[in-house]
Every structure is written in C-alpha cells, then in structure tokens.
Coordinates of C-alpha atoms in Angstrom, one line a residue:
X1 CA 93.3 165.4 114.0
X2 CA 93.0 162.4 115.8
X3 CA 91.5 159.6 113.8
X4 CA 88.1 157.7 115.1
X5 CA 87.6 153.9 115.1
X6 CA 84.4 153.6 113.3
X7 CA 81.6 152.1 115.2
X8 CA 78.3 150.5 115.0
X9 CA 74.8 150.8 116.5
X10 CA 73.1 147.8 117.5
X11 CA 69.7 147.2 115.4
X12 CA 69.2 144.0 116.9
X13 CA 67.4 143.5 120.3
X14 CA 70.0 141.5 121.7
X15 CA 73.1 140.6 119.5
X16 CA 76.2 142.1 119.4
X17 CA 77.9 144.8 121.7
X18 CA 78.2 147.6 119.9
X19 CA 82.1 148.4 119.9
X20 CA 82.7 151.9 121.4
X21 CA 85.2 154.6 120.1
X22 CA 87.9 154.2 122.2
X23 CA 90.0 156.9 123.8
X24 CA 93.6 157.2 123.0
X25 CA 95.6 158.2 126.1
X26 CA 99.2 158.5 124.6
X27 CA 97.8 162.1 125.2
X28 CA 95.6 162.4 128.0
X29 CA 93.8 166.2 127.5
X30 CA 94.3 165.8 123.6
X31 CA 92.1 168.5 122.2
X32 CA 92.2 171.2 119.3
X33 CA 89.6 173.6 120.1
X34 CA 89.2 175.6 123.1
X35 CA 87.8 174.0 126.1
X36 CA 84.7 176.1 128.1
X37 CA 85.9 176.7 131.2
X38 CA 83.3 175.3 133.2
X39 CA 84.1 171.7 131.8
X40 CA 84.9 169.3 134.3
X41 CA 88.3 169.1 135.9
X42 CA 89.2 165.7 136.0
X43 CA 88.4 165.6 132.1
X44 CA 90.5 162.6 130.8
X45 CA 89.7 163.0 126.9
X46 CA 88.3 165.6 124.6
X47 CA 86.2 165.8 121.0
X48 CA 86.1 168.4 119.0
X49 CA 82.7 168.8 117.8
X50 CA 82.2 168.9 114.2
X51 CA 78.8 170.3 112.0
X52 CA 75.7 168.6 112.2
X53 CA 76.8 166.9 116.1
X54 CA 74.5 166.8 118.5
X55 CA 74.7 166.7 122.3
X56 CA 73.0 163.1 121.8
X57 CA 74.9 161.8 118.8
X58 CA 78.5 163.2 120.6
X59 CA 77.8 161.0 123.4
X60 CA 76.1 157.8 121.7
X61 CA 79.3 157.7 119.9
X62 CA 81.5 157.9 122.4
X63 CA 79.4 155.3 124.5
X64 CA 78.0 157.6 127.5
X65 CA 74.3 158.6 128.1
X66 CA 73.4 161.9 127.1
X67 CA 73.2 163.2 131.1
X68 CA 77.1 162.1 131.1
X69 CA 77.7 164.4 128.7
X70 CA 75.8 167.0 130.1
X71 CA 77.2 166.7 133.0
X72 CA 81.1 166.8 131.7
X73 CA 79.9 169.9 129.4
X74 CA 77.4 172.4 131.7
X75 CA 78.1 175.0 128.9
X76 CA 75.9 172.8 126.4
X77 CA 72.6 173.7 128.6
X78 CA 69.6 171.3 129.7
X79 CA 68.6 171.9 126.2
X80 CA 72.0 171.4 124.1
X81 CA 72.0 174.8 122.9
X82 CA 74.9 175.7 124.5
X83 CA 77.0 173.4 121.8
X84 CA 79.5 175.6 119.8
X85 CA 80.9 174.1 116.6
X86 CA 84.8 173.7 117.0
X87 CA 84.8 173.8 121.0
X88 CA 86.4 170.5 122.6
X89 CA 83.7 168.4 124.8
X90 CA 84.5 166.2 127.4
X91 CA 83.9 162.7 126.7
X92 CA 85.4 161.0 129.4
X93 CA 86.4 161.1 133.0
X94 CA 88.9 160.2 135.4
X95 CA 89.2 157.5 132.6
X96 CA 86.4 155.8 132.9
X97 CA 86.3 155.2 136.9
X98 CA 84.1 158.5 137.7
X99 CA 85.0 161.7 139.4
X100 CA 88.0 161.5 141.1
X101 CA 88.0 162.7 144.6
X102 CA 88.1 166.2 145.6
X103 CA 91.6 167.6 147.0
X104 CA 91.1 168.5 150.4
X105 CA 93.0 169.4 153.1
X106 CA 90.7 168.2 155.8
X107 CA 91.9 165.1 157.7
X108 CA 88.4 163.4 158.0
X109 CA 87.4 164.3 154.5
X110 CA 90.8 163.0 153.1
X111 CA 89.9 159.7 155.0
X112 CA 86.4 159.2 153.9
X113 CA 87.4 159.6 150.0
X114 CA 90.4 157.7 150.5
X115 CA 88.5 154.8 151.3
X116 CA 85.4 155.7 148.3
X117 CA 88.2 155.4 145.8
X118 CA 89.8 152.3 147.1
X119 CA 86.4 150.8 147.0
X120 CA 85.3 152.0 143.9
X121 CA 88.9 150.9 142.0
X122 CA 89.4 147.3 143.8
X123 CA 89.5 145.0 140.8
X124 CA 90.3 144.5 137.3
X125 CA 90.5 147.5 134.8
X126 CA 88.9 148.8 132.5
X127 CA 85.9 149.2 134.2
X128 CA 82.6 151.3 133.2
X129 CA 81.7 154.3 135.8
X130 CA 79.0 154.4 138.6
X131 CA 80.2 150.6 139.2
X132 CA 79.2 149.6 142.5
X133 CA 82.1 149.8 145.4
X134 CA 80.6 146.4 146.8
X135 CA 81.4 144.3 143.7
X136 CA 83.2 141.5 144.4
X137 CA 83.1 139.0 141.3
X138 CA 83.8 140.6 137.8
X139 CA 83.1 139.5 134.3
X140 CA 84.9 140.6 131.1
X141 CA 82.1 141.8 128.2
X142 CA 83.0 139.4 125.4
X143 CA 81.9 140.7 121.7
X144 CA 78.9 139.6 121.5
X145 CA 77.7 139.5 125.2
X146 CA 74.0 141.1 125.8
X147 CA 72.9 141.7 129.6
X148 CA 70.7 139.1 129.8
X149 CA 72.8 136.9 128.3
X150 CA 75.7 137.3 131.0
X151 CA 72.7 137.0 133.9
X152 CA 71.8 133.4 132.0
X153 CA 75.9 132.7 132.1
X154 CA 75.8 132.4 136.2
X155 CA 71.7 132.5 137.1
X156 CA 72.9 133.8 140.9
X157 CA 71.6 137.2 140.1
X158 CA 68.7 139.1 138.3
X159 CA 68.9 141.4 135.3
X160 CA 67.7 144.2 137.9
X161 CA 70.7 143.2 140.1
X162 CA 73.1 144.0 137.1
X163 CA 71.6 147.1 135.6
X164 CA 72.2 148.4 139.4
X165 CA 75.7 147.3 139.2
X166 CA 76.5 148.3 136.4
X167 CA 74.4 151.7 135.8
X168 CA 76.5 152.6 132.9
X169 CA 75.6 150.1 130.8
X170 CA 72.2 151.6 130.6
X171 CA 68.5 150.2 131.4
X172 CA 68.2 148.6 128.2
X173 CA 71.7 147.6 128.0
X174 CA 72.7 149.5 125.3
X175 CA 76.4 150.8 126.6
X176 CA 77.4 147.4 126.7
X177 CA 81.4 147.6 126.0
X178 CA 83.4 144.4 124.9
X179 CA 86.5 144.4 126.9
X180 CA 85.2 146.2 129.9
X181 CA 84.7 144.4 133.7
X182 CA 81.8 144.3 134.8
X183 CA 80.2 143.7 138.3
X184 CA 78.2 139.7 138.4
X185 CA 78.7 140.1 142.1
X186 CA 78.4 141.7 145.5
X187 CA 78.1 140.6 149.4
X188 CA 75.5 138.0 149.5
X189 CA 75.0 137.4 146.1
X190 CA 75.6 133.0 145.9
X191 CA 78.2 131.9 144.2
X192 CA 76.7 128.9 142.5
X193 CA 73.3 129.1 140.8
X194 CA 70.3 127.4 142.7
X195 CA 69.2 123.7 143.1
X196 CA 66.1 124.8 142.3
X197 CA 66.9 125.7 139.0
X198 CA 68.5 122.5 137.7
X199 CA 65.2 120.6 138.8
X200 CA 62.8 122.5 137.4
X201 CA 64.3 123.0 134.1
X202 CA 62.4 123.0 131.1
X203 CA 62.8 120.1 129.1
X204 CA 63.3 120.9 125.4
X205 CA 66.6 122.5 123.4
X206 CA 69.1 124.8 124.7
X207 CA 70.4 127.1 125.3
X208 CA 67.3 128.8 126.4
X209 CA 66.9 132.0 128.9
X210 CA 66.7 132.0 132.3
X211 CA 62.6 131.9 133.5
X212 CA 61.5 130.3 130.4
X213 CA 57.8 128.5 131.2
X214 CA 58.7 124.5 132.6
X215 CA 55.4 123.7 130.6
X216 CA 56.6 124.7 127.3
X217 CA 56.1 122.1 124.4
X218 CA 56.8 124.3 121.4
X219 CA 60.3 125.9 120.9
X220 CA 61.7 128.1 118.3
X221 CA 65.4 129.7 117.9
X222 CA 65.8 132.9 117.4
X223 CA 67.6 134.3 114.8
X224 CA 69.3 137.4 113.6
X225 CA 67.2 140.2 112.8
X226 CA 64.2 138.6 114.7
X227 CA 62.0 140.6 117.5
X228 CA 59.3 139.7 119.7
X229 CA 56.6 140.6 117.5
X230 CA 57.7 139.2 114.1
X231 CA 58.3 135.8 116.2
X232 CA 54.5 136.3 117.8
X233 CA 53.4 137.3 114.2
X234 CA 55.0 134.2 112.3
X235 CA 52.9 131.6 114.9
X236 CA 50.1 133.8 114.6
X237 CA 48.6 131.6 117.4
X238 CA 49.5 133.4 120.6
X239 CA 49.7 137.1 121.5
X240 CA 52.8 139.2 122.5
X241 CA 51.3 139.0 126.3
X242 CA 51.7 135.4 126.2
X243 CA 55.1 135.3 124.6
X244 CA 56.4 137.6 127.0
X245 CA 55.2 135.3 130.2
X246 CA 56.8 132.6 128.4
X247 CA 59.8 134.0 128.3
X248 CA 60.3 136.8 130.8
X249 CA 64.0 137.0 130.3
X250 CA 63.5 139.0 127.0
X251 CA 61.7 141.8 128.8
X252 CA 58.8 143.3 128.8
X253 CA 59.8 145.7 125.5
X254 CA 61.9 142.7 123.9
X255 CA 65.2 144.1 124.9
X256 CA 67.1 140.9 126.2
X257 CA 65.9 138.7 123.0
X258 CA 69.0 136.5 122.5
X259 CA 70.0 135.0 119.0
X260 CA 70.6 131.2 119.0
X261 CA 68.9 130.9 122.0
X262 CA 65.4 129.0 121.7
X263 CA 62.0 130.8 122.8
X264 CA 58.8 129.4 124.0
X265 CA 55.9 129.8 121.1
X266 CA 53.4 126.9 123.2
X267 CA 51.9 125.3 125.6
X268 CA 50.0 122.5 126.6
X269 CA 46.5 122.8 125.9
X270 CA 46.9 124.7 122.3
X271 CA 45.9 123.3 119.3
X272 CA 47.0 124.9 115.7
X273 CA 45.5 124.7 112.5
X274 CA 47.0 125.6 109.1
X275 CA 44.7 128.1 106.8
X276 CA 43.7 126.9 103.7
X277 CA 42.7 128.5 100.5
X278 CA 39.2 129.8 101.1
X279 CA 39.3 129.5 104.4
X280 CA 37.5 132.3 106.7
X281 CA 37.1 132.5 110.4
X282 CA 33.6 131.8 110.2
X283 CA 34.4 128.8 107.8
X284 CA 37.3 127.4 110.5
X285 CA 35.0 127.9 113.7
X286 CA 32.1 125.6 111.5
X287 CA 34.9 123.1 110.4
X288 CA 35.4 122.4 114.2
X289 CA 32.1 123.1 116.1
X290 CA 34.0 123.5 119.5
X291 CA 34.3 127.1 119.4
X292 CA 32.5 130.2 118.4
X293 CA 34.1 132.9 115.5
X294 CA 34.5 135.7 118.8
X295 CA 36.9 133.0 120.4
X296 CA 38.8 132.1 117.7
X297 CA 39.4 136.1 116.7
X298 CA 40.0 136.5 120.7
X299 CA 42.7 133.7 120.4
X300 CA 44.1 134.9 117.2
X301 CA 43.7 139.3 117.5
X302 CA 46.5 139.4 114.6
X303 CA 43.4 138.6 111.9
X304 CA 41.1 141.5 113.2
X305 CA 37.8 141.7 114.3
X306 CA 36.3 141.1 110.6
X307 CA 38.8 138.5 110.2
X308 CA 40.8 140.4 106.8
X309 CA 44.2 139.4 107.8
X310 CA 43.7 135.7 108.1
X311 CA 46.4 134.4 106.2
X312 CA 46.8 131.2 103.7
X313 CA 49.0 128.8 104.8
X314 CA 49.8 130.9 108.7
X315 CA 49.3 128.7 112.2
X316 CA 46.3 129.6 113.8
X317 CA 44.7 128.8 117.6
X318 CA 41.7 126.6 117.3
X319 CA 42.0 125.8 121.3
X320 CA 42.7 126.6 124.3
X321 CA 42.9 124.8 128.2
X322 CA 38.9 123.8 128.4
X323 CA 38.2 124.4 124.8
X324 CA 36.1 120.7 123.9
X325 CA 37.5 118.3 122.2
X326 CA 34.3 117.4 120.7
X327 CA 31.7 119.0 118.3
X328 CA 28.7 119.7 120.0
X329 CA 25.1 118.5 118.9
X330 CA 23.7 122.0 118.8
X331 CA 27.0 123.4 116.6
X332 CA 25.9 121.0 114.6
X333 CA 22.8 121.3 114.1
X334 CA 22.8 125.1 113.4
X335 CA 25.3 124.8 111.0
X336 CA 23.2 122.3 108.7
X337 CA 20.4 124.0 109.3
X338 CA 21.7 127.3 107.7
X339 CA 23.3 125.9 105.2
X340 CA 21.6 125.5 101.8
X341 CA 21.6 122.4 99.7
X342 CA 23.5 122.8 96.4
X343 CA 27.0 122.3 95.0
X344 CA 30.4 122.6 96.8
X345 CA 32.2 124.3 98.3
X346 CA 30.2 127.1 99.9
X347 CA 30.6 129.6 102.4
X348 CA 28.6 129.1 105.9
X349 CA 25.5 130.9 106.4
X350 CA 24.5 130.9 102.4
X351 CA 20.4 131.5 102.3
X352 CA 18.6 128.0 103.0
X353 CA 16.1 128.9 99.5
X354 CA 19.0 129.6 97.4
X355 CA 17.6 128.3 93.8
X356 CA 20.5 129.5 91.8
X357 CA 24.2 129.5 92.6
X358 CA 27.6 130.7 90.6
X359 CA 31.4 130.0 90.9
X360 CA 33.6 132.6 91.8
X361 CA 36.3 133.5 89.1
X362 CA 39.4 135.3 89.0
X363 CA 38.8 138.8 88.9
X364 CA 35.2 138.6 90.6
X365 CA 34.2 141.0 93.0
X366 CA 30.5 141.4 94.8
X367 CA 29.9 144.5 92.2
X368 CA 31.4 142.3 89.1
X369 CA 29.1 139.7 89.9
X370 CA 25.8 141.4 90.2
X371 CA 27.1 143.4 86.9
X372 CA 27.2 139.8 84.9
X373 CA 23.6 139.0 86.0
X374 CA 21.9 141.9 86.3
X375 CA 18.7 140.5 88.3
X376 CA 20.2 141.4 91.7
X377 CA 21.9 143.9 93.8
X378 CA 25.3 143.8 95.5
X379 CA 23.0 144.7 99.0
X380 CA 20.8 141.5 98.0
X381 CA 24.2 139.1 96.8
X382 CA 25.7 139.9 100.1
X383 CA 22.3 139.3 101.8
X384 CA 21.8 135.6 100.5
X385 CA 25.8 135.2 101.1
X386 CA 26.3 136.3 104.3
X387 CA 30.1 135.3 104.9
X388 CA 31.7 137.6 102.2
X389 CA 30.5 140.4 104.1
X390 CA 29.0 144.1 103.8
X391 CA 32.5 144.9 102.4
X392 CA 33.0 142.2 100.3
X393 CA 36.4 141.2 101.5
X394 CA 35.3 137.5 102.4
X395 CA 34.6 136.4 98.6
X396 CA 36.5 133.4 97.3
X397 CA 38.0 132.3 94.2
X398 CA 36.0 128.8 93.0
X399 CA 33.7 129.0 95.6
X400 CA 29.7 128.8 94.8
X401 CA 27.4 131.6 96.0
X402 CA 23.6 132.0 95.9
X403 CA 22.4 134.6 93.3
X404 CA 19.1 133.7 93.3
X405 CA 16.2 133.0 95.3
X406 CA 12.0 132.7 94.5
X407 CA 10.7 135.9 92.8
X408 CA 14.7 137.0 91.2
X409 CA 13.8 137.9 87.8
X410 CA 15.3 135.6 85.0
X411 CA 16.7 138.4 83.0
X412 CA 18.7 141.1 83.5
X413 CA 16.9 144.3 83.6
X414 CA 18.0 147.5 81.5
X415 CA 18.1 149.6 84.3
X416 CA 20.0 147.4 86.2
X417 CA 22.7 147.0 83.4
X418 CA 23.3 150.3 82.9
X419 CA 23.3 151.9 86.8
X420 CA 26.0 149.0 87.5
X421 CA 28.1 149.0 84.5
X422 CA 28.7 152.4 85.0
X423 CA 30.6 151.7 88.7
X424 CA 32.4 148.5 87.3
X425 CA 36.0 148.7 87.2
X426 CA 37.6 148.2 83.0
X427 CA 39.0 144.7 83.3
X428 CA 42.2 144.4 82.2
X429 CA 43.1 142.7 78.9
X430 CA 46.6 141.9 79.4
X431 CA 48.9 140.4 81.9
X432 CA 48.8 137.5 84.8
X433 CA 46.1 136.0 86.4
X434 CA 44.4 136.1 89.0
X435 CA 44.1 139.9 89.3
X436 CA 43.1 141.9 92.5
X437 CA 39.3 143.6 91.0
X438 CA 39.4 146.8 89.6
X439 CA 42.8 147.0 87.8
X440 CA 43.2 150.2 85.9
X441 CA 43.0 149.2 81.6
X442 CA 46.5 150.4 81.6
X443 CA 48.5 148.5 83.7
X444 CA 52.0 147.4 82.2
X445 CA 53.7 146.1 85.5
X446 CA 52.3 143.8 88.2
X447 CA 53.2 142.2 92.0
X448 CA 52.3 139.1 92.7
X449 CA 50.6 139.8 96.5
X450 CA 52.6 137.4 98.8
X451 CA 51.9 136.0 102.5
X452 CA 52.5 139.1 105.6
X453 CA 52.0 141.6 102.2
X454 CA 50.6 145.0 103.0
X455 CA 49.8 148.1 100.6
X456 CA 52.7 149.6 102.3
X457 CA 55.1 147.3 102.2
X458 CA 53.7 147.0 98.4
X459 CA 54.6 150.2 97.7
X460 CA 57.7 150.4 99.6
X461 CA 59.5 147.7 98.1
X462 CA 58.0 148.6 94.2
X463 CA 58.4 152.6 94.6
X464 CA 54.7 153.4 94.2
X465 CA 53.3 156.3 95.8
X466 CA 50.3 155.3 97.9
X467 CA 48.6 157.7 96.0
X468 CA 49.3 155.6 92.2
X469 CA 48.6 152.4 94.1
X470 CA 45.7 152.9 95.1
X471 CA 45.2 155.2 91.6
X472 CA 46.1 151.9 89.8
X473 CA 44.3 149.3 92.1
X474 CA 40.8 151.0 92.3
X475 CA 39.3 148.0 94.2
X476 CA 41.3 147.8 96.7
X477 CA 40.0 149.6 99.8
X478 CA 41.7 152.7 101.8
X479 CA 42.7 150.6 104.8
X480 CA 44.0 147.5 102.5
X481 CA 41.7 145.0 104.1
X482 CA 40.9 143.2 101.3
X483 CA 44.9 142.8 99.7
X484 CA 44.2 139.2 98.2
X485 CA 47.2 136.9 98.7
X486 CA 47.9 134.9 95.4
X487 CA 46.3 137.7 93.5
X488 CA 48.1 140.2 91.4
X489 CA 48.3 144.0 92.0
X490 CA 49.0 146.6 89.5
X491 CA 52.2 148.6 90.2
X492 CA 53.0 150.7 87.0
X493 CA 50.8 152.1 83.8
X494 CA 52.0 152.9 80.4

C-alpha cells in the first residue's frame, strides 16, 4: 500500500501552510479497492479508505474541501453515509486543474472547450482548481505563506480579490499549498501598488499589514501561538472591536493574524494605568476624578460589570478622546465627603461615622471578620464598607475597614458567636500563606493563584475535578469571581 507523507493541521491563525499529502503519479489510477462506479471519470488519484475515516477527515487530509470530495464520490451521499470501508475514493482530479473537458463530437462545442481549457491551463504548474481563466500574474506558495500575507507582498489587490481567484484555497485560507501557483493577478488589476499607500503609511515598525490605522502610537509583534483575543486580553485596555478596526487585514474572525508582523494595540487619545495591589475600579475612578466607575468598566468590559476580573499588575484604559485631563471640583468634593477620617489605606465610600476600624489579614473574609468581633453582622460590615461589596469579592489584604459605628455593642454577644461560628470555614493550620478563605482542615497540596488564573484553568492544569475544587476551596464562589491573585488555593487533601 502506498505510503502517506504525514501532514500537519494548522493551529495557528496565520502561520505556516500546512503541507498537503501529495499524490504520487508514477501510477496515475493507483487504487486497491474497488472504485463505485459512479466516481468521476477523469479521476487522477485514488485512497483507500481505512476505519474510523470520514468523508471530512479523507478530504482535509488530502487538502480539498469536503464538497470536492463529494463531488468526486456521489456514492458517499449529502450525508457521508454512503462511505464503505475498503472502497477507493477519489481524491483528485484531472490532477489538480479541474474537470477536464467533455469529449464531444460537435464542432462548436469542441471549440468553446478548447478554448476553456487553454484559458484555464495558461501558466505555470502545479496549480490549485477553480483558478480563474483571466489570471495573468502568478505567485508560488512559499512554506510559510498565509493569504493575507501574499496580498501584503504586492498591495495591488484585496484579500477578496484572491479568495476569488484562487477558490480552492478556501475562505479562510486554509488549503493553502506550498509549492502551488497561485493567481496575484488578472486584467486590470495594477501592477505596482498605489502612491497612496507609501504616503499614508503608518509610521512605527514593520513589517506591519496592509490597512493598519495611520494614527497608531502603540505596536506589538505578534508571535507564535498568539490570537486576536489573547493579544486584546494582555492590553486589557481596548476591546476586540477596536483591535479589529486597527488592523483590518487580520479579519473580522482573526484569520489573517500574521506572526512577526506588528499589530496596532493604541491610539492617540488613550491613557493606561497599571493595577496595583488593592486596587478596585471604584478605587481607580477616585484616584483620577476624570471619569466615573460605568466608563472605566465601559472602556475596560474584560473586568465585568462588578469589576472581579480586574487584574494586579494588567494595563487598563483610564481615558479616552474627550475624557478631561483634569480632576473636577465636584469629583472632588464627593469623594472627601464620603470618605471617613481614620487610618490608611481605605476603600472609597467607607461610612463617614466610622468610630472603629480593623486591618485586613490573610485569610479574612467578610464572614471571618464579623466571626472575630461578634458585635456586627456581615449585612452591617458590608453596609459601613461599601466597596467590598454584597458578595464580598472587593475585600483587601492590609486595608482598614469600619466595624463600628455609634450604638455597636462593645462585646461580642453569645448569640452572635455561636450562629456565625457555625458557617465559618476551619482555617487551615498548615501550609503557605496567604490562603484563599475557607480552605478545607485537610489540605496537603496548594497553587499559588497567578495573573489570567481561572478555576478552570486551576483545575485543568492540577487535575482537580471542579467538583473537589470547589469541595476543597469552600469560599470560593460557583462562578469563580472572587479567585484572589497572590493567594493560595487548595488542590489535594490527605
């Protein structure tokens, strides 16, 4: 049996060609198993299929779309289940240069597909079928190529343009074969790129894409294994919208992103700011007084609505074109006004007649702290400290927060002590510190939570069912939103 190069599928958005199993044509109908007979006549190479092939898998391999194949092999069915284990399926024809023309003997019809086939095979070889019979310029795929990046190569024609030269390369360029013409030309297309493109280039590194934004002040280059969202996630300071107008050559799905080329990640008119432990939305909005918390989470989406993926030391947006430069006078003043006197640092919004306050240790948690006093509720804590909010998830470590006010009792009530101790996680004795709340007792292995950490990708990495995790990490909530970076996380039990 003949003997397959192996091949490769891309992962990346726009890195190498995949390499294609090449046909050998030492024997042009080579084939072991019996052919259907309502295969294609100008068949130019057969595979046998083998268990566990598919009508999709057959042709990815053999670097045809899946309504080739269908079309070579009407036995298979619209649905595939036609395929017969052992039968020989066409995987190519008229070697590559679609269907040969029909044997006629009409004089007029002879003419007319004359001509179609001296159209369609005028110029180099190998070519890919469906190539248009009005190319006039061809390009050899180098390993390596992408579509986009041989539109960037001359800039005289758009990505459109190519796909509908080139139609078997695929609308996301995925048949893409090294070695293979292709068409980068037709009547009328120019032959140099235009002046207009030289003048208004964009002013930074290169190489960089064709349509990239001429205002662009921040560049990054992409590497391998990047995609448009990672690259948007990174930054955390723009949203996938705005990468994509900046740089409309990758597409609108990030098919066409380019490795070693440089992206646009900014714009005049942004402003960045790094997060800092303790930081909060609320805290960064009060720290600048030229925007309000719903503009900052508008310009930044990645950290949610309740701001629970703002990350420690992550870029975020803290201005925009028209955003003032300036803290205004009323900011101001309704920042001081709501903010208690008393030591520091504290979170924004803490009740003006605060009379007593605490610092947040490892460990703590809004439950945990009203436990230690036991002269207040968690509702009442998160009352008087409004930025740690109804879920908790805002509370920072070394920060002071209010727990009491005129009228809290001085001690701690016996009720109180032992309705709360009840619902208090055990602490754990052992291991490293600081410790997500709620720890199981028996803990014997722990993660250290990092930056762009999830539960999942917790559990993924470590083995742990989501089911132990969250077994194991009783204070951590169902939807993860309050994973602490820096903390530890239990991941094993003895």
């Amino acid at each position: 049996m003949h003997s397959f190069l192996s091949f490769a599928l891309c992962l990346g958005a726009a890195t190498l060609v995949r390499p294609r199993i090449v046909p050998d044509h030492q024997n042009v109908r080579r084939q072991d198993g019996p052919v259907p007979p309502d295969t294609i006549k100008d068949c130019t190479y057969f595979y046998d299929s083998q268990p566990g092939d598919t009508c999709a898998s057959i042709a990815d391999n053999w670097g045809i779309t899946l309504a080739q194949f269908k079309t070579y092999n009407p036995s298979v069915k619209a649905d595939c289940s036609g395929l017969i284990i052992g039968d020989a399926c066409c995987v190519e024809e008229n070697y590559g240069n679609g269907p040969a023309p029909p044997e006629t003997t009409s004089s007029t019809t002879s003419k007319t597909a004359s001509t179609t086939t001296s159209l369609a095979l005028t110029g180099p070889t190998p070519v890919q079928s469906g190539i248009t019979a009005q190319c006039q310029q061809y390009y050899k795929v180098q390993d390596g190529d992408t579509c986009a990046g041989i539109v960037d190569k001359y800039h005289t024609f758009t990505l459109q343009n190519f796909y509908s030269w080139n139609p078997a390369v695929g609308s996301s360029c995925g048949s893409l074969f090294a070695g293979y013409y292709v068409c980068v030309g037709i009547p009328g297309t120019p032959t140099s790129p235009p002046t207009t493109t030289s003048a208004g280039a964009t002013p930074g590194p290169s190489p960089t894409q064709s349509g990239l934004i001429s205002n662009c002040k921040t560049f990054y280059k992409v590497k391998d294994g990047d995609q448009c969202g990672n690259i948007v996630n990174s930054y955390g300071t723009f949203s996938l919208a705005d990468f994509y107008t900046w740089n409309p050559a990758v597409g609108t799905n990030c098919g066409s992103l380019l490795v070693g080329y440089y992206v646009c990640v900014g714009v005049p008119g942004t402003k960045y700011y790094k997060a800092v432990d303790g930081d909060s939305c609320e805290i960064i909005s009060n720290k600048f007084g030229t925007f309000t918390v719903a503009q900052f989470e508008t310009w930044n989406p990645a950290v949610g609505t309740d701001c629970s993926k703002l990350f420690l030391g992550y870029y975020y947006c803290v201005a925009i074109p028209g955003t003032p430069t300036t803290r205004s006078t009323t900011s101001t003043t309704k920042t001081t006004s709501t903010t208690s006197s008393g030591p520091t640092p504290t979170q924004s919004g803490i009740i003006s007649s605060c009379t007593k306050y605490y610092k947040a240790v490892s460990g703590d948690s809004c439950q945990i702290i009203s436990d230690k006093f036991g002269t207040f509720t968690v509702a009442q804590f998160e009352t008087w400290n409004p930025a740690v909010k109804s879920d908790c998830s805002q509370l920072y470590l070394d920060y002071y927060y209010c727990i009491a006010v005129p009228g809290t009792p001085t001690t701690r009530s016996t009720s109180s002590t032992t309705k709360t101790t009840s619902k208090t996680p055990t602490p754990t004795p052992n291991g490293p510190q600081p410790q997500q709340p709620g720890i199981v007792s028996n803990c014997n292995k722990f993660y250290l939570v990092k930056s762009g950490d999830s539960c999942y990708t917790i559990e993924q990495a470590q083995a742990v069912t989501a089911a132990n995790f969250q077994k194991w990490n009783t204070g951590i909530k169902a939807d993860c939103s309050n994973l602490f970076v820096g903390y530890y996380v239990c991941i094993g039990v003895s």
